[in-house]
Every structure is written in structure tokens, then in C-alpha cells.
XYZ file of C-alpha atoms in Angstrom:
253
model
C -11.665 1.550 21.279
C -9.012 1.033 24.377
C -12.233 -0.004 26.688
C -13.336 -2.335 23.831
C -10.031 -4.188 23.517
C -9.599 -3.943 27.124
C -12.528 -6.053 28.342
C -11.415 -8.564 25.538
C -8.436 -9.366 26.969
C -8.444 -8.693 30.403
C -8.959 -12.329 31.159
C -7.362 -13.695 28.507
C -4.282 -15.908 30.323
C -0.981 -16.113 28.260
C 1.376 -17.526 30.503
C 0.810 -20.867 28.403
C 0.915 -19.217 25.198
C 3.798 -19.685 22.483
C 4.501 -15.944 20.891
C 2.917 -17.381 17.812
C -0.434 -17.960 20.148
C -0.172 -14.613 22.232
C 0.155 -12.612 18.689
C -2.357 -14.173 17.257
C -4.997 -13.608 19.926
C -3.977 -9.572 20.169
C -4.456 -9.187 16.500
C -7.882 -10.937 16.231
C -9.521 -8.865 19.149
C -7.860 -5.059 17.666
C -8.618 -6.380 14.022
C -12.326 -6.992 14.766
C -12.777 -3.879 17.138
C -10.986 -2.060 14.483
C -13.870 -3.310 12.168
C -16.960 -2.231 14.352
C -15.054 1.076 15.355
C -14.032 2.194 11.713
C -15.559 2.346 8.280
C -13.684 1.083 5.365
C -14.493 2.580 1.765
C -14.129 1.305 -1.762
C -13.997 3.008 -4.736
C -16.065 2.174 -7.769
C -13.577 0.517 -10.469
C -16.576 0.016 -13.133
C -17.006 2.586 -16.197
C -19.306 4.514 -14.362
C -16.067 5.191 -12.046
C -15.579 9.360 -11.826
C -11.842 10.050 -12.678
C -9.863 11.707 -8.887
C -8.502 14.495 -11.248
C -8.978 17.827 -11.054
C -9.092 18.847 -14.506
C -12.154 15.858 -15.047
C -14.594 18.764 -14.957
C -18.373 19.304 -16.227
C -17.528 20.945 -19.607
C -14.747 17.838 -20.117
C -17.464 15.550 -18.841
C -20.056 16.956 -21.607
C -17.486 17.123 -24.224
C -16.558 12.994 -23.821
C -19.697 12.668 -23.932
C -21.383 14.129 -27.284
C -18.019 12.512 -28.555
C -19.124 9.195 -27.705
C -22.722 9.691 -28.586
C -21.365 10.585 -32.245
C -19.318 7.972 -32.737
C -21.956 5.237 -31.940
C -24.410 7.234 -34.854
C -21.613 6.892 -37.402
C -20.754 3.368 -36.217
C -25.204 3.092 -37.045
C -25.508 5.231 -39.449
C -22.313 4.994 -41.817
C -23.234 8.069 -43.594
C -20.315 10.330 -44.178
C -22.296 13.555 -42.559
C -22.088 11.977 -39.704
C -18.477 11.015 -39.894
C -17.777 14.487 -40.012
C -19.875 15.433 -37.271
C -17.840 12.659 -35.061
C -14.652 14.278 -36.171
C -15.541 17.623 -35.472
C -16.427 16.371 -31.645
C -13.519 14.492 -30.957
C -10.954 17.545 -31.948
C -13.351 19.337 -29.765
C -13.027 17.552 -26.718
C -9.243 16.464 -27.161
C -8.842 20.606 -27.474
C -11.051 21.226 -24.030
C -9.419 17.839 -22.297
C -5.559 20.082 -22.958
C -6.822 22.934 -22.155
C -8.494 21.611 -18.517
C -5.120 19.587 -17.842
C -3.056 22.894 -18.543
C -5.220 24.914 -16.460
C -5.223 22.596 -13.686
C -1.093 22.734 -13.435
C -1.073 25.971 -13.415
C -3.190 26.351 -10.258
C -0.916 23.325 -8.790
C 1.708 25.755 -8.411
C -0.261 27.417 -5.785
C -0.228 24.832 -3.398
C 2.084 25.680 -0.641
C 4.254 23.096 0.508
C 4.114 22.582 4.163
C 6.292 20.205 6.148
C 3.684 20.203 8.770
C 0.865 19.007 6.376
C 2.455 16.471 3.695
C -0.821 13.910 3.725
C -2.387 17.420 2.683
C 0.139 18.280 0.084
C 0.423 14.602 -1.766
C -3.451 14.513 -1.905
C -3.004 18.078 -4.071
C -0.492 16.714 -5.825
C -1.787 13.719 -6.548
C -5.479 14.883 -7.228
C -4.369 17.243 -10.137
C -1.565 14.518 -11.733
C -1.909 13.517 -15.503
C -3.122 10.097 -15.805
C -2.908 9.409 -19.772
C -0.295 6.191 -19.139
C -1.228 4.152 -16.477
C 1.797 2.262 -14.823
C 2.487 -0.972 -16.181
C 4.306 -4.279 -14.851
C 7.957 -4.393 -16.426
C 7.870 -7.001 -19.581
C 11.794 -7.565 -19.423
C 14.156 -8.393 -16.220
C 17.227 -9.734 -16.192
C 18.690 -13.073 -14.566
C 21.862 -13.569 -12.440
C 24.005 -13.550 -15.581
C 22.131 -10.007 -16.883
C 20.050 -11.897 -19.770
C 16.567 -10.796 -20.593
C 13.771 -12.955 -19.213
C 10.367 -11.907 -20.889
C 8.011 -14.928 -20.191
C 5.912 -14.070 -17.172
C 6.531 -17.372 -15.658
C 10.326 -17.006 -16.197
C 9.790 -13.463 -14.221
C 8.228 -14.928 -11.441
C 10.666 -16.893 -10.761
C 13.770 -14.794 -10.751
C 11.561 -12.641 -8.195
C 11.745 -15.165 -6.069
C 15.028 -16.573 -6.278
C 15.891 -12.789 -5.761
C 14.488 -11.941 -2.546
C 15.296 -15.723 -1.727
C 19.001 -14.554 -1.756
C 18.542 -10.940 -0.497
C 16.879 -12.546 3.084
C 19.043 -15.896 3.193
C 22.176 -14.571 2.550
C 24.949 -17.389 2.135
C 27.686 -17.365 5.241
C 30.565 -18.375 2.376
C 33.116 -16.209 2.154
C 31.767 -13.845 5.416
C 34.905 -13.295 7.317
C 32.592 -11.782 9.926
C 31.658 -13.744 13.280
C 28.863 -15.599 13.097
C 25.573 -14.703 15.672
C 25.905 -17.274 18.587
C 22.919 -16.988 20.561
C 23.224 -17.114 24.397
C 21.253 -18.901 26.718
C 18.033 -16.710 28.220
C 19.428 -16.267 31.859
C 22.470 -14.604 29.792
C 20.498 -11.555 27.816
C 18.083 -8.967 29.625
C 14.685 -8.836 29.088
C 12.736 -6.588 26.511
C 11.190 -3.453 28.765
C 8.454 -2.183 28.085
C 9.864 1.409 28.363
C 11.855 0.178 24.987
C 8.527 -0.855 23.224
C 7.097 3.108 24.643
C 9.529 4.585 22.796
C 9.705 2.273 19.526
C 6.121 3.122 19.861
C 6.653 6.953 20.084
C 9.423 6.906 17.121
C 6.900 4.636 14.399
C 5.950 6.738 11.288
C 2.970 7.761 11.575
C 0.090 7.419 8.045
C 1.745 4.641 6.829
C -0.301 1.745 5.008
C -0.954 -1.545 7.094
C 0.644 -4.455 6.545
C -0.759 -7.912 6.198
C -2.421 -8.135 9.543
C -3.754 -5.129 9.033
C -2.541 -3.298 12.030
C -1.008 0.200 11.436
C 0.885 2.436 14.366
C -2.385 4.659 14.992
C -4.584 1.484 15.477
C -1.923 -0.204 18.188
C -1.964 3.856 19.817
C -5.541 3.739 19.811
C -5.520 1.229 22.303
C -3.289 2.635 24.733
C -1.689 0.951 27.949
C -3.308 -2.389 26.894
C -1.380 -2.402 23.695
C 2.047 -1.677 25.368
C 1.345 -4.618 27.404
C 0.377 -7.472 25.028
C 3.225 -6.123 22.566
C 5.779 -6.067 25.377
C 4.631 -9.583 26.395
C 4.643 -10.665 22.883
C 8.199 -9.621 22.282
C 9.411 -10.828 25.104
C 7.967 -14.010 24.303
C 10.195 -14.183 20.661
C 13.403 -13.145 22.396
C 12.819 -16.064 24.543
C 11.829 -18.626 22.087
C 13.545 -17.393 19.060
C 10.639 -17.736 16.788
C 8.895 -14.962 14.904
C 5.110 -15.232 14.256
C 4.822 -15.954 11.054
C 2.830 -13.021 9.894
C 6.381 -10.996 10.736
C 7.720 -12.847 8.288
C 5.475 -12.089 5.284
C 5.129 -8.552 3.572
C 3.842 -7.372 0.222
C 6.006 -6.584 -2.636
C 5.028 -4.283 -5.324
C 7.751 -4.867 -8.183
């Protein structure tokens, strides 16, 4: 992947570039060499979708099933017999559904919890968790004055005029000295032994943000990376503009 990106931008000239142009070039050459070097999976979300859970085993599987063939011959049928017989099937496979869910837990307690492997140990976790209430969006938030707001477009809006105040915070009433930027010949330059180590200290396994780009992918690329990202930063610090997908994230409320 480092030889790939590499040859793209070896003759790629940025000494005319904004940081806004420079960024934009590096993440369109590593996002489509990410695409041709890695495979991307999806998981089925129709009803033939198997459930990730450990305790979704053949004998639940059956069980669900002669349930649901039941019910449609009594929804058919309408005969009483076969009421019963739907009954009978869905105490059945509620009864084998607790009893797989109670069994699974108990072998979760087996799973030794290593500091060294916690993708390995979340994946465990996760795998044998209960599902029976999926997570829902809150209905009811409050406004500035703590009143309940329950109309989705009402929500929506306080969102916004939330994290509008959290990242523009007002300078009224800050007794602290305001940031007065200094002229470039005034401030050093970013190194590129700072970006190594900001580099070195990243998290590592950590989900990609809107450009896609995650720690392992700008790693991947090596001594080319270091050197478009230290040109790229040095490029803000000079113009005092952030690209704008810096300025964008996802929020999950």
C-alpha cells in the first residue's frame, strides 16, 4: 500500500496548494488505494439476517420455526385444535429461547479478560449479549430552561443550538485573555518529529471518521504519510484555516 500511494504522489507539486487543496489530494489517493487494497463487508439487515448471538442456536432456530409455521395454520385454519397446537409451540420455544440465553451467560464468565486482547474480549462480550430491547432514540429532551421538548423537529433543533454553544462559546463574561495570534515569522514551524510521535501516541482500532481515514490506514503508508501530514499541518498553522472535513464529525445522541 506505501508503494501504491507513493507513486501517486511523488509528483504531485504542493507548493501552490492551500491546506484545504493539499488535504484534499492526500485523502483521495489513500481513500481509493485503501479501496483496491481492502475489502469492505456488509451485513445482511433483511429477515433472512442470522442473529450475532451466541445463544441463536440450531434447536432455538427449529423451535422459532415450527412456532411460526403453527401460527400461520391457525391464522388458515381457525380451528381451535390448531390453536392449541400454536400455543403449545410458542411456550416451547420461549422455554428453549431462556434456557439458550441462560446457558450462554454462564459460559461468558469464562472468558478471561486480558488487557492485551480487548478487541478479543468486547467481541465475546458482545457476541453472547441479550438483545430483547433494541436501543431507541430518546422521545423527551429538555431546552435551556429544563422543559420537555417531545416533537422530533423541536429535538432537532435544541441539538443543534446545543453543540452550536458547546463549540462557539460566547467571550462575555471570560475574564481570561483572549488568543492573539502572532504573525508567522513569530511562531516555529510544525516538525515532523512532532507529527512521528502524535502518530506513535493515536489509539489504535478506533472507527474512521468522515473521510474515512483511521490511524492504521495513515501507518500503512509509512514515510510518505508523515510527509504530506507534516506538510499539511504546516500549511493550517500558516494560514489559519482548517479543511473543512476537520471540522465535521458524527454525533450519535
Amino acid at each position: 500500500m506505501e508503494t501504491d500511494v507513493t507513486q501517486k504522489l511523488k509528483e504531485v507539486d504542493t507548493s501552490e496548494m492551500t491546506a484545504e487543496e493539499t488535504w484534499s489530494v492526500f485523502k483521495i489517493v489513500l481513500t481509493e488505494t485503501l479501496g483496491k487494497a481492502c475489502s469492505t463487508s456488509t451485513k445482511n439487515t433483511g429477515r433472512g439476517q442470522v442473529k450475532q448471538t451466541a445463544w441463536w442456536n440450531d434447536t432455538v432456530k427449529e423451535a422459532i420455526k415450527e412456532k411460526k409455521e403453527l401460527y400461520k395454520a391457525w391464522v388458515k385454519s381457525k380451528l381451535d385444535e390448531d390453536y392449541v397446537k400454536y400455543r403449545l409451540a410458542r411456550r416451547n420455544s420461549k422455554r428453549i429461547v431462556r434456557s439458550s440465553k441462560e446457558q450462554s451467560w454462564k459460559e461468558c464468565g469464562e472468558i478471561e479478560l486480558s488487557r492485551h486482547t480487548p478487541r478479543q474480549t468486547y467481541n465475546s462480550v458482545k457476541a453472547m449479549r441479550i438483545r430483547d430491547k433494541p436501543y431507541s432514540l430518546p422521545t423527551v429532551v429538555k431546552d435551556k430552561d429544563a422543559k420537555p421538548l417531545s416533537e422530533e423537529d423541536s429535538i432537532k433543533n435544541r441539538w443543534q443550538e446545543y453543540f452550536r454553544e458547546l463549540f462557539n462559546p460566547s467571550s462575555q463574561g471570560n475574564t481570561q485573555s483572549q488568543f492573539q495570534p502572532r504573525y508567522p515569522e513569530e511562531e516555529p514551524n510544525i516538525l515532523r518529529s512532532e507529527l512521528q510521535q502524535a502518530m506513535k501516541n493515536s489509539p489504535r482500532n478506533k472507527a474512521a471518521g468522515i473521510d474515512g481515514i483511521t490511524t492504521e490506514a495513515i501507518l500503512a503508508c509509512g514515510e510518505t504519510a508523515i510527509t504530506w501530514l507534516t506538510t499539511i499541518f504546516q500549511k493550517v498553522w500558516r494560514e489559519r484555516k482548517i479543511p473543512e472535513d476537520w471540522q465535521r464529525a458524527v454525533v450519535i445522541q
